[in-house]
Coordinates of C-alpha atoms and ligand atoms in Angstrom, one line a residue:
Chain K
X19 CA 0.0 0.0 0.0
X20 CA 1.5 3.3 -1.3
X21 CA 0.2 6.4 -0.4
X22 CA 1.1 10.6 -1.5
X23 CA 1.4 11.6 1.7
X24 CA 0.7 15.1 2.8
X25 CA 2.2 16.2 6.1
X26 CA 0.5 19.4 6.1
X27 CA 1.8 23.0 8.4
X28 CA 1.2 21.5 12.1
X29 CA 3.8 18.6 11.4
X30 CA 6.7 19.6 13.0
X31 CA 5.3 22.0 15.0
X32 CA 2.0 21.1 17.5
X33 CA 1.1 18.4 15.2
X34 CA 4.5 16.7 15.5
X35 CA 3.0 13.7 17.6
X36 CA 0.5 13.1 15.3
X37 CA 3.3 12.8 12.8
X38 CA 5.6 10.7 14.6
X39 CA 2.7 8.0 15.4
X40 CA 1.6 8.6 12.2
X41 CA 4.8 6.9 10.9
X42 CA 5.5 4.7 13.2
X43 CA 2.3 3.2 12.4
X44 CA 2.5 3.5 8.9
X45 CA 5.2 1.3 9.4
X46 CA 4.4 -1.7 11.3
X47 CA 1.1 -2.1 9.3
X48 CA 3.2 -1.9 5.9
X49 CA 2.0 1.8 4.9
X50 CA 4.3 3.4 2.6
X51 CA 3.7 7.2 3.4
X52 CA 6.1 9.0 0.0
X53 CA 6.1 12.7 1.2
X54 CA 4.8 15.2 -1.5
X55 CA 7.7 16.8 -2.7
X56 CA 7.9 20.5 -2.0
X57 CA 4.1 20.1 -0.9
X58 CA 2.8 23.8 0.4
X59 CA 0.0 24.7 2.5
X60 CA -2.9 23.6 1.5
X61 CA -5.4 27.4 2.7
X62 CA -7.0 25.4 5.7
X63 CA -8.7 27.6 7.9
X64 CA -8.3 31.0 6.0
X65 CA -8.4 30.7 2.3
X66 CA -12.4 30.3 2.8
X67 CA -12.8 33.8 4.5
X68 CA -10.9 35.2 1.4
X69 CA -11.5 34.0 -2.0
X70 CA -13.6 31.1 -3.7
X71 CA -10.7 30.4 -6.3
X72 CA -8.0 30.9 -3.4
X73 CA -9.5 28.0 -1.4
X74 CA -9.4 25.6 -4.6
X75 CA -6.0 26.7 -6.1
X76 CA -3.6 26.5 -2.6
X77 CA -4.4 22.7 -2.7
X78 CA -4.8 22.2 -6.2
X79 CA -0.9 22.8 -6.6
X80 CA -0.6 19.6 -4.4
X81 CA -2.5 17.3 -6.2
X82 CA -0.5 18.3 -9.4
X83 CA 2.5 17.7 -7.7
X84 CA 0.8 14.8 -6.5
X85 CA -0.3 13.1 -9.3
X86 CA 3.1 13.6 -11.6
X87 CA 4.0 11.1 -8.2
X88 CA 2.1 8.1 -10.3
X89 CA 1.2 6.9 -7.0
X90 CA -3.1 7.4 -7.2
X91 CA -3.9 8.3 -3.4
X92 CA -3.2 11.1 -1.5
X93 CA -3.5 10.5 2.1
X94 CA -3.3 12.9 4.9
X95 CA -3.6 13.3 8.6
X96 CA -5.0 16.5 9.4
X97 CA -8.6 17.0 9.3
X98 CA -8.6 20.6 7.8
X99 CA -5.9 19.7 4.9
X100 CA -8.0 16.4 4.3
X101 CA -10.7 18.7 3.6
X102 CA -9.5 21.2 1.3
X103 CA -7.9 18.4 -0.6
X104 CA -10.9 16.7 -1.3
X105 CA -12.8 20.1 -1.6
X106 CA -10.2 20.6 -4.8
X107 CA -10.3 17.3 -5.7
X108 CA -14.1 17.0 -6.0
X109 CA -14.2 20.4 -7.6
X110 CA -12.0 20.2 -10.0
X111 CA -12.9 16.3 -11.0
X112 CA -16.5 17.4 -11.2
X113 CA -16.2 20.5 -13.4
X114 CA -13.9 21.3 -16.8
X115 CA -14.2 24.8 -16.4
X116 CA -13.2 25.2 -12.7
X117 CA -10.5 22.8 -13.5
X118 CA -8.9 25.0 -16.6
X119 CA -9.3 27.6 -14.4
X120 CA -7.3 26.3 -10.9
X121 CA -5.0 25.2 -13.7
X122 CA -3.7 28.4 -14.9
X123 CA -3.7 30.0 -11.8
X124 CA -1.3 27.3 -10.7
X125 CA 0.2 27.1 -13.9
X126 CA 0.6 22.9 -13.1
X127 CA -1.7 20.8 -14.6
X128 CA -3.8 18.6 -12.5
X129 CA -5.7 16.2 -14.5
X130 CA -8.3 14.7 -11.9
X131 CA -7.4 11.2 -11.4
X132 CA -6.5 11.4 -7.8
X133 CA -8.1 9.9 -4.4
X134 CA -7.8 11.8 -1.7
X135 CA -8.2 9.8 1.8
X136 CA -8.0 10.8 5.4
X137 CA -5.4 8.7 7.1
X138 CA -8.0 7.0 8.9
X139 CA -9.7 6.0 6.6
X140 CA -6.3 4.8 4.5
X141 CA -5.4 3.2 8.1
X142 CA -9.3 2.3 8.2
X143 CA -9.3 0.5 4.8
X144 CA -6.4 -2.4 5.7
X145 CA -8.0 -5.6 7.0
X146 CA -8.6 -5.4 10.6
X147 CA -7.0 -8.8 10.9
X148 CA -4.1 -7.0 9.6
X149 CA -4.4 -4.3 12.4
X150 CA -5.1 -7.3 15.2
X151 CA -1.7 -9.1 14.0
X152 CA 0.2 -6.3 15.4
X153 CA -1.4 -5.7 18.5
X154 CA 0.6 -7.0 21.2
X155 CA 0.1 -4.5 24.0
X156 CA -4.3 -4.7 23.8
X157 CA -5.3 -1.5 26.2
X158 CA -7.5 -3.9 28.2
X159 CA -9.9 -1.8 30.5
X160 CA -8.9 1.7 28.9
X161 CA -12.6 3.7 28.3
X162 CA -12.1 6.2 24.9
X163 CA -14.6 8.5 23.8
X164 CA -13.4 8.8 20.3
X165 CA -13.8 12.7 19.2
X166 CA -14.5 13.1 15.2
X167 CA -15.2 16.9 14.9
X168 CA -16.3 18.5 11.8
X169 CA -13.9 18.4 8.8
X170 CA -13.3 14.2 8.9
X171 CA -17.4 13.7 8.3
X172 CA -18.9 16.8 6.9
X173 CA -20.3 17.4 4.4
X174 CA -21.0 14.4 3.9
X175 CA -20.7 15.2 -0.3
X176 CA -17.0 15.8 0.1
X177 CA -16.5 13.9 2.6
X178 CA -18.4 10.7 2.0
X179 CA -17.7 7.7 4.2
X180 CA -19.3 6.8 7.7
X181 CA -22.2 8.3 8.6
X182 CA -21.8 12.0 9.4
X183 CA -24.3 11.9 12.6
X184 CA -22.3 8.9 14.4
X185 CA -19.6 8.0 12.6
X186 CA -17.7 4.6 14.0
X187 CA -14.7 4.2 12.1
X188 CA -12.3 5.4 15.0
X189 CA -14.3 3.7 17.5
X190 CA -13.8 0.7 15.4
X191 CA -10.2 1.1 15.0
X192 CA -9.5 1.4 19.4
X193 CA -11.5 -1.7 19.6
X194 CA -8.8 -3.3 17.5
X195 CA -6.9 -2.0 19.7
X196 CA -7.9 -4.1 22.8
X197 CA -9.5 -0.5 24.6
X198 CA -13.4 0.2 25.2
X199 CA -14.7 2.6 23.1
X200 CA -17.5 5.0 24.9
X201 CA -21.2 5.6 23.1
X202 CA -21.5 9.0 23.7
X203 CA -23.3 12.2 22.3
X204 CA -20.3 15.2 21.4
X205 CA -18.6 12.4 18.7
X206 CA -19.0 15.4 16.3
X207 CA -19.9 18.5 17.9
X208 CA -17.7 21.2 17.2
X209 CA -14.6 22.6 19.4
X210 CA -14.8 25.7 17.7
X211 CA -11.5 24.9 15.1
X212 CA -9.5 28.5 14.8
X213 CA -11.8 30.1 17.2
X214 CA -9.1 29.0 19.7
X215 CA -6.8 31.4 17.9
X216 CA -9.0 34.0 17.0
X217 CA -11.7 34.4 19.7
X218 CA -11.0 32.3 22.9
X219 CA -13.5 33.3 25.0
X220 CA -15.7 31.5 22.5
X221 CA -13.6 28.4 21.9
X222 CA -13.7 28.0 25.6
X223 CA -17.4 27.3 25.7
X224 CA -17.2 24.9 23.3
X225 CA -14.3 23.3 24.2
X226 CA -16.0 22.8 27.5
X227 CA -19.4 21.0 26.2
X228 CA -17.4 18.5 24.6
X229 CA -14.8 17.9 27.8
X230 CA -17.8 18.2 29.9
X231 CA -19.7 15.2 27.9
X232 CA -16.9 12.8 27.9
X233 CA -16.4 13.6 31.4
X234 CA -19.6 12.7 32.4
X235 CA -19.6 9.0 30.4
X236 CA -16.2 8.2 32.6
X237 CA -13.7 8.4 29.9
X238 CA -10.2 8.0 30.6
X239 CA -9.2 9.7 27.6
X240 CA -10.2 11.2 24.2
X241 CA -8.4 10.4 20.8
X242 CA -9.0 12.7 17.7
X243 CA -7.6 12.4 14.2
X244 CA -6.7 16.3 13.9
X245 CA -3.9 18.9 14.9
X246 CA -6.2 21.6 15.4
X247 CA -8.9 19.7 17.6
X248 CA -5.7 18.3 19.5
X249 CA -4.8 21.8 20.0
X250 CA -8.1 22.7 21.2
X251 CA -8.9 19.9 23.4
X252 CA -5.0 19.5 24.9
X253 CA -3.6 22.7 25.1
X254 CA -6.6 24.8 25.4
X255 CA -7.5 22.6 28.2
X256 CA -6.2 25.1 30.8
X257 CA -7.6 28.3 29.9
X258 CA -11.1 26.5 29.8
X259 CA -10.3 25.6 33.6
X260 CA -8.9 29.3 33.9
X261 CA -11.6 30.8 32.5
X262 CA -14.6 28.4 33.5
X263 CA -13.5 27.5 36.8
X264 CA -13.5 23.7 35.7
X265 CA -11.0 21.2 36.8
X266 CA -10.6 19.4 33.3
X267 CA -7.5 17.1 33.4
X268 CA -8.5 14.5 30.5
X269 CA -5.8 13.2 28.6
X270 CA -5.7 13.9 24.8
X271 CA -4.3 11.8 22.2
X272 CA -4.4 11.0 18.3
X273 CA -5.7 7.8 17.3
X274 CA -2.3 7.1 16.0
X275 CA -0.5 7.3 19.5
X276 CA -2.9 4.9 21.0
X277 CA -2.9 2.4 17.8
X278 CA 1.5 2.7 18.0
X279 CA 1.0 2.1 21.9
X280 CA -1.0 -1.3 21.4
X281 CA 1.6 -1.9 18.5
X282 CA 4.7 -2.0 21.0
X283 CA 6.0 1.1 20.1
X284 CA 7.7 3.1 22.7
X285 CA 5.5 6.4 24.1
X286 CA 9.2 8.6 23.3
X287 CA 8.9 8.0 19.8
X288 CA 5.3 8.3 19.7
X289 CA 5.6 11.7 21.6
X290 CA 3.5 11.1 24.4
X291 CA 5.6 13.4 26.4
X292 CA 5.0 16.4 24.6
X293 CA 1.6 16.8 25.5
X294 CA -0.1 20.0 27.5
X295 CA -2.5 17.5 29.4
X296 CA -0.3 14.6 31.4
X297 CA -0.6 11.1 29.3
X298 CA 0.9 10.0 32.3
X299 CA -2.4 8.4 34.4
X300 CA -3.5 6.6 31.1
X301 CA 0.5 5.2 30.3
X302 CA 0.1 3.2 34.1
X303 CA -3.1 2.7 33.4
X304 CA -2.5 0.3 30.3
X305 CA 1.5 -0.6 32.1
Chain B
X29 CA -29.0 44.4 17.2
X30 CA -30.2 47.3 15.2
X31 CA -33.5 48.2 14.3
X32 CA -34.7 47.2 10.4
X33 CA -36.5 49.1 8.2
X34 CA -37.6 45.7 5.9
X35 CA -39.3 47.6 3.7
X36 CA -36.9 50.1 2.4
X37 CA -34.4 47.1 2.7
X38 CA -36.1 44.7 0.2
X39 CA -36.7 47.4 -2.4
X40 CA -33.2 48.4 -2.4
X41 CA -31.3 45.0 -2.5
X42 CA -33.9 43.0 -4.5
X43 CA -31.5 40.9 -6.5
X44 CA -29.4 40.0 -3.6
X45 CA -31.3 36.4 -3.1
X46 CA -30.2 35.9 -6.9
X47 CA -26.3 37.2 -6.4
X48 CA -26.3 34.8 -3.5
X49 CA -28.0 32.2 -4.8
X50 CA -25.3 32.0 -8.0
X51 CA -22.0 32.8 -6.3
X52 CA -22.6 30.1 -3.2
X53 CA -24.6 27.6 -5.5
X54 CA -27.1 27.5 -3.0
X55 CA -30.9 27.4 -3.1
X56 CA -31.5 30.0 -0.7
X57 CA -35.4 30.4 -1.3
X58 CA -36.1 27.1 -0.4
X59 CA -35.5 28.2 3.1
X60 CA -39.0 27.6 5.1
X61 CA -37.4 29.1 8.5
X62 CA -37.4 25.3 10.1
X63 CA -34.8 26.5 12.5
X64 CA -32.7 23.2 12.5
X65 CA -29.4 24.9 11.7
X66 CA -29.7 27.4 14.3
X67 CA -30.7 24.6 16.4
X68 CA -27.7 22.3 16.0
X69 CA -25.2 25.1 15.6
X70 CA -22.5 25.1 18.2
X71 CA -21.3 29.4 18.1
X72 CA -25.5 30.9 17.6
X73 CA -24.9 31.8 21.3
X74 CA -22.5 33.9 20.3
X75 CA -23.9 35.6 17.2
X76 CA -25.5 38.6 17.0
X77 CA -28.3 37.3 14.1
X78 CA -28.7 32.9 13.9
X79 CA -28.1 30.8 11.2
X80 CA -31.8 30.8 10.0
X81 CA -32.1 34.9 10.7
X82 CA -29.0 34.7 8.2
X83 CA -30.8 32.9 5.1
X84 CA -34.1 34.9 6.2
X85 CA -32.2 38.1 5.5
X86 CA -31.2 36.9 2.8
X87 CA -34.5 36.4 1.2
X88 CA -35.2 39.8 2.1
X89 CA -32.4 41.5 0.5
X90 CA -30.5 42.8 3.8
X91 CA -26.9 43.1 2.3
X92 CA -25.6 45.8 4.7
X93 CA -26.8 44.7 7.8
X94 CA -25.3 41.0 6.4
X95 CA -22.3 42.3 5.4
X96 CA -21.6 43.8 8.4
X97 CA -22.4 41.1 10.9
X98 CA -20.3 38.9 13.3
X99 CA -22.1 36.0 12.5
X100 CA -20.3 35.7 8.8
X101 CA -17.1 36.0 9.9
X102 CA -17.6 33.7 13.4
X103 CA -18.9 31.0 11.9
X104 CA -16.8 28.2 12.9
X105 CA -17.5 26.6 9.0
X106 CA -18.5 22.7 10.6
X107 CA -21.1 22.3 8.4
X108 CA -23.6 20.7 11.1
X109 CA -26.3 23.3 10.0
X110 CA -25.3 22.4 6.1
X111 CA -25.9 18.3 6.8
X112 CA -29.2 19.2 8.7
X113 CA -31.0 21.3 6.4
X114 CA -34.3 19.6 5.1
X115 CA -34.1 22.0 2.0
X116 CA -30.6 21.0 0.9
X117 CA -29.1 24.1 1.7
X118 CA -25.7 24.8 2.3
X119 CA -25.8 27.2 4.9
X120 CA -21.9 27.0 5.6
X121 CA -21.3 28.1 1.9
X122 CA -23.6 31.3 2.6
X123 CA -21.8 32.7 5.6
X124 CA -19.2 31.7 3.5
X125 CA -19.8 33.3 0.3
X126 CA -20.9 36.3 2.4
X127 CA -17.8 37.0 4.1
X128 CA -15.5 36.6 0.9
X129 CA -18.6 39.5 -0.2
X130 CA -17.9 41.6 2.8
X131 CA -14.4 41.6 2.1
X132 CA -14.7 42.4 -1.3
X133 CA -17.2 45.6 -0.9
X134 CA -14.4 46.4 1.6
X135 CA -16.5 46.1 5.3
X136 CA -14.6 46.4 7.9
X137 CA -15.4 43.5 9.9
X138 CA -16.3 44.7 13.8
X139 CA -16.1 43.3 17.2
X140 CA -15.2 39.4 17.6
X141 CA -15.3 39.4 13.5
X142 CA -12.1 41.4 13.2
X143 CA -10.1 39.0 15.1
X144 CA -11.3 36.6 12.6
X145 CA -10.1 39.1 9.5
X146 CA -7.2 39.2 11.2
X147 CA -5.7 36.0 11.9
X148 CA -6.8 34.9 7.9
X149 CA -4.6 37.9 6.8
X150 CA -1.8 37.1 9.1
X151 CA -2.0 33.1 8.0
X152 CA -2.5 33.7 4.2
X153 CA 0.3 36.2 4.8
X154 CA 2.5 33.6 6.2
X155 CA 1.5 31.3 3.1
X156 CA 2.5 34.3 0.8
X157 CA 5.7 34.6 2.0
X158 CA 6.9 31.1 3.1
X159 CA 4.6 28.6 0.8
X160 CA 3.7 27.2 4.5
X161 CA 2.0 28.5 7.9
X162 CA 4.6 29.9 10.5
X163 CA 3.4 29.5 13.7
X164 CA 4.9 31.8 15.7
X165 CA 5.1 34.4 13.0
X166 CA 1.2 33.8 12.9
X167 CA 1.2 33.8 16.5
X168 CA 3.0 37.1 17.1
X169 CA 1.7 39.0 13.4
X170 CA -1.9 38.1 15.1
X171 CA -1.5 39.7 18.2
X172 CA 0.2 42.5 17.1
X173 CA -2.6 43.2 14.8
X174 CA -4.9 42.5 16.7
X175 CA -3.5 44.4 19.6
X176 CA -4.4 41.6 21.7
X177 CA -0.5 41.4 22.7
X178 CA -0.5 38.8 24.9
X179 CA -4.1 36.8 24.0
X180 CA -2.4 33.1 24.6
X181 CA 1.0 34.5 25.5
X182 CA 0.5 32.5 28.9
X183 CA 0.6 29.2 26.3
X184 CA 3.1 30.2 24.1
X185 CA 5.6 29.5 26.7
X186 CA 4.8 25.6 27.3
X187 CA 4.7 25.7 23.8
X188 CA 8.2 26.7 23.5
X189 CA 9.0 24.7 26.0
X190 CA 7.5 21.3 24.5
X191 CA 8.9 22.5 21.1
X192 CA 5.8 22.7 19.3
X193 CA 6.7 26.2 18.4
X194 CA 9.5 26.2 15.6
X195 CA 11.8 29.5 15.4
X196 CA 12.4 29.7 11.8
X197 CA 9.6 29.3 9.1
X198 CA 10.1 26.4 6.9
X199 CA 10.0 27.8 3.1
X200 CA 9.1 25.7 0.8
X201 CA 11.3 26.0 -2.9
X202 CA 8.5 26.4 -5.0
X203 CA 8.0 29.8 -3.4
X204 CA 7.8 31.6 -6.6
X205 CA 5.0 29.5 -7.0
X206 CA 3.1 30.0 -4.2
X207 CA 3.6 33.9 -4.9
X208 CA 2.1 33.4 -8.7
X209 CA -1.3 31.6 -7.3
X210 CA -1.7 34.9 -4.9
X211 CA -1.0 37.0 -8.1
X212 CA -3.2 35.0 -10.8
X213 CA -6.1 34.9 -8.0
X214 CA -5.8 39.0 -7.5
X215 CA -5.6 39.4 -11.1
X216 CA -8.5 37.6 -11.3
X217 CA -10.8 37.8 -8.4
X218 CA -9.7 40.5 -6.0
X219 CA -10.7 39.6 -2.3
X220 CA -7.3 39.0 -1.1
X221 CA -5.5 41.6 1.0
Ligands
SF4_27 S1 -32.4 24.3 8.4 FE1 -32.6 24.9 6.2 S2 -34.9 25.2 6.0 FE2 -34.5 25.1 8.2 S3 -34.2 27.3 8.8 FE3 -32.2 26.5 8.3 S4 -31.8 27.0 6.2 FE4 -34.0 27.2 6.6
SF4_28 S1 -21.2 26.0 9.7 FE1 -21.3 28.0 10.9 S2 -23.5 28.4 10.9 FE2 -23.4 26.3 10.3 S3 -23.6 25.2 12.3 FE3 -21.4 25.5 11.9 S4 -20.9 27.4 13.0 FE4 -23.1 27.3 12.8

């Protein structure tokens, strides 16, 4: 299994867990993960707020580079750059014009005959039997609330796999991995995405439902599939106990962590010590 | 919120719906005021008009009072009211399509919205320059616009410290590239800053 891969702007920066699982998970499930080279950001977050064409064109420059790759799937980790790729993708598969268009602005051609898939699905498509081979740590007795967000299942036109209301594939995916994954209701309520950047006070509120819901259903932990609702959840963690007067201490991690810690791989390289919110209570927790 | 004079406002902007209509692809005046977007959506507590007050002014041709609210620029773009809607319509590509308006017939966004404006400018700036977002520059060019100096300087320090925060930007080599897409979409579009 070959993928494009598309590290996308957060990867060496508060993403770089996500990236470092990422890999070492690729890995022992046989994942080849070829970097796009010279891959640029892809407009998540901002491009929308600006320009139509913008949003189409800073992503569209990927695929082309992309596609000369002769490789057929693109596959990223970050929910936001998942999205805007596939926004493109569908756009410019869909309709001639907007493709000539995106095309000279670029001035690269892309011709259309990309996939784009997030990595969980990518992860999510290999035969669980597959995934079960390499799990020789199972995270018996570990209760997940698996947090899905926006940009992984809406809309459902772009996005178009697992239903957008209660999606399963991620609670699917920590089963494999030996833990118990929570039914509960905030699976894919908003935690307010750049709001954290832009308007806090907001964020906060929103932050807080969600923390406040897995709370409630006695998770040990959440795991998300996304650098900016990692960011959210982990680091803005504090200033919804600051400003809230909540006592939040919930542990935060990407599925990939968790899949890498079933796996054997070591929670250093996975960089479970980077984290705002201390992994530590859930790394005794499953020895 | 201010006080509307509907009449005056639907004489004066009756092509709106239409403008809207074509630039977002969306069937705005199938709209029956249901209320399920504004319903499910996560930020209408901190709007100053709802999802479903949104499309309703739109129907009835209230471009200034659209163009110049929060709403369009706070919406968090998750697409919960889009997936909801009985009518099929994409509500997250209004606000959308009504923000790139607003910053087109050169609004100046107010209140929470201008933090918004001002974090897009300072990470499409960052994409400009570099091909790639700069955190810290994004961090530091955002408050300094924003003159929110130290809104999340508390963090940045455990960022540091974790080294989440990287000192120099990453550039990719294509930069002339990234430079030509800003150009071509200026050239041809306007919109960006
Ligand atoms: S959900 Fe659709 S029909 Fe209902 S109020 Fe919102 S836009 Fe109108
Ligand atoms: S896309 Fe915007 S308006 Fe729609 S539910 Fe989300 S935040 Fe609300």
């Amino acid at each position: 299994m070959r993928y494009a891969y598309f590290p996308g702007c957060s990867y060496h920066g508060t993403g770089k867990e996500y990236e470092a699982s990422t890999h070492a998970v690729a890995k022992k499930l046989g994942m080849e993960l070829v970097t796009i080279p010279d891959w640029s950001c892809c407009g998540a977050t901002a491009a929308h707020g600006k320009s139509h064409l913008l949003n189409v064109a800073l992503p569209a420059r990927n695929l082309a580079i992309a596609e000369g790759m002769g490789i057929g799937e693109v596959t990223t980790g970050c929910a936001a750059c998942y999205q805007q790729l596939a926004n493109a993708n569908k756009r410019m598969t869909e309709n001639q014009e907007i493709r000539d268009k995106v095309n000279k602005v670029t001035g690269k051609e892309y011709k259309g005959t990309l996939k784009v898939k997030s990595l969980v699905e990518a992860i999510g498509s290999i035969d669980p039997e597959q995934i079960k081979a390499q799990v020789v740590k199972p995270l018996s007795g570990l209760k997940v609330a698996a947090y899905y967000g926006c940009l992984l299942v809406r809309p459902p036109e772009i996005t178009g796999f697992d239903d957008p209301e209660n999606p399963m594939f991620m609670d699917n995916m920590m089963k494999l991995a030996g833990a118990e994954a929570l039914d509960w209701a905030h699976k894919t309520e908003c935690c307010g995405a750049s709001l954290g950047v832009s308007n806090l006070g907001i964020a906060v509120k929103m932050i807080n439902k969600i923390l406040k819901a897995a709370v409630e259903k006695g998770a040990d932990c959440m795991v998300v599939a996304c650098p900016f609702c990692h960011l959210n959840l982990d680091w803005h963690q504090k200033s919804v106990n600051k400003q809230l007067g909540t006592t939040y201490d919930m542990p935060v991690f990407y599925f990939t962590e968790l899949l890498g810690l079933a796996m054997g791989v070591s929670p250093d390289e996975l960089g479970l010590k980077t984290h705002f919110t201390d992994t530590q209570k859930v790394l005794s927790l499953v020895g | 919120m201010e006080s509307i004079n509907i009449n005056q406002s639907i004489a004066k902007n009756a092509q709106f719906i239409e403008e809207i209509g074509i630039e977002s692809g969306q069937p705005v005046q199938k709209c029956y005021q249901c209320g399920k977007c504004t319903a499910g959506c996560p930020v209408a507590f901190a709007m100053d008009y709802t999802p479903n007050q949104v499309i309703r002014m739109v129907q009835l041709g209230m471009k200034e009072e659209l163009l110049k609210s929060e709403t369009i620029w706070i919406c968090a773009s998750c697409s919960t009211c889009s997936t909801r809607c009985p009518c099929e319509v994409e509500i997250a590509h209004v606000m959308e399509t009504l923000r790139i308006m607003a910053g087109r017939s050169g609004t100046a966004p107010a209140g929470k919205a201008k933090y918004v404006e001002v974090m897009y400018d300072a990470l499409l700036g960052t994409v400009e320059k570099y091909g790639r977002t700069y955190e810290v520059g994004l961090v530091l060019n955002n408050n300094l616009k924003s003159g929110k100096l130290f809104n999340g300087a508390d963090m940045g320090l455990p960022m540091f410290q974790k080294g989440k925060l990287q000192l120099m930007p990453s550039k990719v080599q294509g930069a002339a590239e990234i430079a030509r897409i800003f150009a071509e979409v200026r050239k041809m579009e306007g919109g960006v800053k």
